[in-house]
Coordinates of C-alpha atoms in Angstrom, one line a residue:
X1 CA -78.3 -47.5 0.3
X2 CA -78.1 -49.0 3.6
X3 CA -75.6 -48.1 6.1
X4 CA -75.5 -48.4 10.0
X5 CA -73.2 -47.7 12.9
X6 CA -73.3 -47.8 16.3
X7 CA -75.9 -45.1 17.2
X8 CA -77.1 -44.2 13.7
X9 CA -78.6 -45.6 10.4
X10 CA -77.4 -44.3 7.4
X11 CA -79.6 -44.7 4.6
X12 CA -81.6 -43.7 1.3
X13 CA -83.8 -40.4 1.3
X14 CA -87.5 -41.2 1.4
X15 CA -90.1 -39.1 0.3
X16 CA -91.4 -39.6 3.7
X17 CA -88.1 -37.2 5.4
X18 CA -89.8 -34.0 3.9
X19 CA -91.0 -33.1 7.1
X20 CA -87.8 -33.9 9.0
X21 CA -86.0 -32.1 6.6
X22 CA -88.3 -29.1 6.4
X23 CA -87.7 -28.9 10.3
X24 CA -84.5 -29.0 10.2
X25 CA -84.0 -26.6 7.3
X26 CA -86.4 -24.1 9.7
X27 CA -83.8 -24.3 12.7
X28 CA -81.2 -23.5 10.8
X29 CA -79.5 -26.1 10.4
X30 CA -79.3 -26.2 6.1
X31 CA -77.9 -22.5 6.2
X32 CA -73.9 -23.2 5.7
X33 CA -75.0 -25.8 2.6
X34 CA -78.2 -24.2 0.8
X35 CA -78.5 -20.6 2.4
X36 CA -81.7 -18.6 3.2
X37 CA -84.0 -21.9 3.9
X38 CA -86.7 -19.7 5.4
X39 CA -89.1 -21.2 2.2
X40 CA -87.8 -24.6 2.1
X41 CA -91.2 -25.9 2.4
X42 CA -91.9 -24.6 -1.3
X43 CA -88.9 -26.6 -2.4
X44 CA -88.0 -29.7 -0.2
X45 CA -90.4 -32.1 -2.2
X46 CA -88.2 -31.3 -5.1
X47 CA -85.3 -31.4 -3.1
X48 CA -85.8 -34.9 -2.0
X49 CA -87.1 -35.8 -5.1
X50 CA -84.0 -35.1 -7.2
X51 CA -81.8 -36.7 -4.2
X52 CA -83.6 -40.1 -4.9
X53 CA -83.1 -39.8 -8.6
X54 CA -79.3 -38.5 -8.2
X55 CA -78.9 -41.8 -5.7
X56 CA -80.3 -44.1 -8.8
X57 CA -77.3 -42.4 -10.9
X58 CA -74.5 -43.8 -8.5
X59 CA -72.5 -41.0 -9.8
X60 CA -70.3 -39.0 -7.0
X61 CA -68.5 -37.0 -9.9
X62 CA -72.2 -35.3 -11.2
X63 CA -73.7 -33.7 -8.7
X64 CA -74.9 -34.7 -5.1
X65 CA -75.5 -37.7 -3.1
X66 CA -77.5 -36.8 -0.2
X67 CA -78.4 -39.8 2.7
X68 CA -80.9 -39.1 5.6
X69 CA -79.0 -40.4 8.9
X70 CA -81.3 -41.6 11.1
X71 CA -81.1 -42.5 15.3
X72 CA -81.2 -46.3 15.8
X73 CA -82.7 -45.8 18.9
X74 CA -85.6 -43.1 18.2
X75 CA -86.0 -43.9 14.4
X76 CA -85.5 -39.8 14.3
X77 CA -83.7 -38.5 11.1
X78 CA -81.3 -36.2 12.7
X79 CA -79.7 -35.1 10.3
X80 CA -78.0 -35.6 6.1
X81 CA -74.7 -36.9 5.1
X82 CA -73.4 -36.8 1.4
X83 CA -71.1 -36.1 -1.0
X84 CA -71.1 -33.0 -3.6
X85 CA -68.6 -32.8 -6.4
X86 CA -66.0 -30.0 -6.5
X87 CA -65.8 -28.2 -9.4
X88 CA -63.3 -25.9 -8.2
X89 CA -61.1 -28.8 -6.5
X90 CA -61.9 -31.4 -9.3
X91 CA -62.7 -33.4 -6.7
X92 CA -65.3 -35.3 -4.6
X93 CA -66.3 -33.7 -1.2
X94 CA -68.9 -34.1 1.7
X95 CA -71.6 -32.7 2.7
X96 CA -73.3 -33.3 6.4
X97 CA -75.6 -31.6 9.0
X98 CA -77.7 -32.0 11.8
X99 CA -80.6 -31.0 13.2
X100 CA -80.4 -28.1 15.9
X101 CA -82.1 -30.4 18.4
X102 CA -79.9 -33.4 18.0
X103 CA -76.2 -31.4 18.1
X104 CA -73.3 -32.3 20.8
X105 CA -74.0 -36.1 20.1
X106 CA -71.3 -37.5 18.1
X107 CA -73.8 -38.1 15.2
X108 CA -71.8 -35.9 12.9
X109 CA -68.8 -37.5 13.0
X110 CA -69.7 -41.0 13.2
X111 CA -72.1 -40.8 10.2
X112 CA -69.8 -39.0 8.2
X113 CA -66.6 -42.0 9.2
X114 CA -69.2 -44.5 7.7
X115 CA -70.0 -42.7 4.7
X116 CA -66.3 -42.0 3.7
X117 CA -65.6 -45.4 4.0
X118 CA -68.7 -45.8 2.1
X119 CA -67.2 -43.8 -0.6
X120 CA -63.7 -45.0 -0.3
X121 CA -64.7 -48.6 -1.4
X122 CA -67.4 -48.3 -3.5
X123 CA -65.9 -45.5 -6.1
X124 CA -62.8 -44.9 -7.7
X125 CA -61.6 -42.1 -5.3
X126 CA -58.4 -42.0 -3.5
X127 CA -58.8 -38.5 -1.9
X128 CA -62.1 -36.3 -0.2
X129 CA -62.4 -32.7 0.5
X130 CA -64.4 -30.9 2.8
X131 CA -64.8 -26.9 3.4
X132 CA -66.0 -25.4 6.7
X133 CA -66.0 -21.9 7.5
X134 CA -63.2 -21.4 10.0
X135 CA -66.3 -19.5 12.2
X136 CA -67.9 -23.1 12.5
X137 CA -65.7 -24.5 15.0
X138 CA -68.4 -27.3 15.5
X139 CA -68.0 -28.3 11.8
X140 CA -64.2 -27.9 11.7
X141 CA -64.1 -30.7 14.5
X142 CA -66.5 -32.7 13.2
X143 CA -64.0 -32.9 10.1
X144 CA -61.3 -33.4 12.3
X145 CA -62.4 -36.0 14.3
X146 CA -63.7 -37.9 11.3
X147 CA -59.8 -38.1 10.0
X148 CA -59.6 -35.4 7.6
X149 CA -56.7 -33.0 8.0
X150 CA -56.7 -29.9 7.2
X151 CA -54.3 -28.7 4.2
X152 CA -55.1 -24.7 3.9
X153 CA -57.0 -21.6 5.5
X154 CA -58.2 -19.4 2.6
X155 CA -60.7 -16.8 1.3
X156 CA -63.2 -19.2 -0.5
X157 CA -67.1 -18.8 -2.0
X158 CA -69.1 -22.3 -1.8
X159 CA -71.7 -22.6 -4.3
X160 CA -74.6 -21.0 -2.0
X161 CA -72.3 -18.4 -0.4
X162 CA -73.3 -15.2 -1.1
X163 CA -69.6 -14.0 -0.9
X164 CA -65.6 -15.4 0.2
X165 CA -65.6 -16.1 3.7
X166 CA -62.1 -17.6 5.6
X167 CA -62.5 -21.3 5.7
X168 CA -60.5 -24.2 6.1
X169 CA -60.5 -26.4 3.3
X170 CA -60.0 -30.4 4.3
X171 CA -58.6 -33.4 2.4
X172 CA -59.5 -37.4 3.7
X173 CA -56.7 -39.4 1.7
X174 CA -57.6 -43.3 1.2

């Protein structure tokens, strides 16, 4: 998958990211989507691995589909965008970061306006979710500004929470 925007290239996950990844897994960065990442080293190969196959399945309603976005003008990844299927919703959702170092840029929310159009016309979807914990103000934003609204405020556990937190839970209607 190819995508690109202004600032930012949107595109398949090369095995040649694990060390972008790893870094940006160290800073922090990965925490709010896969938890402790404090070994990701011992895992990211796998990681990427399975995002390559996952990508070759074309299939939003399965699992995952996670894309590396990269800067046009550095040739930097800075950062993931994707999509993770809901199983509590019944619904398709997104999944983005960036990298600590590359933060107050805009990259979220352009990356993740290209990708949900992305989504929008390539699938059968007429509606995206999104969760942020109402602590990420950053994230919630990011959401925001990328056209999602958001529909409720609400005790919720995401798959790699270690308990219910407050978050805001988002919908993207087509």
């Amino acid at each position: 998958m190819l995508l690109e925007t202004t600032k930012l290239i949107i595109r398949s996950i090369l095995p040649t990211d694990e060390k972008a990844f790893i870094d940006m897994a160290s800073d922090g960065s990965l925490w709010e989507i896969y938890g402790d990442c404090s070994e990701c080293h011992k895992w990211m190969k796998e990681f990427i691995s399975e995002a390559i196959r996952l990508e070759a399945e074309d299939d939003p309603f399965h699992e995952y589909l996670a894309f590396a976005i990269e800067d046009k003008a550095s040739r930097l990844v800075v950062g993931s965008v994707g999509s993770s299927y809901y199983e509590d919703f019944k619904e398709v959702g997104v999944t983005y970061f960036i990298g600590a170092d590359h933060r107050g840029k805009g990259y979220a929310a352009e990356a993740l306006q290209c990708f949900t159009e992305y989504l929008f016309a390539r699938y059968d979807l007429r509606k995206l979710v999104a969760t942020a914990s109402v602590k990420n103000i950053a994230s919630c934003k990011t959401l925001e500004k990328a056209g999602f609204s958001l529909i409720e405020t609400k005790m919720y556990q995401d798959v790699h929470d270690e308990s219910e937190s407050m978050s805001n839970i988002y919908e993207l209607l087509l």
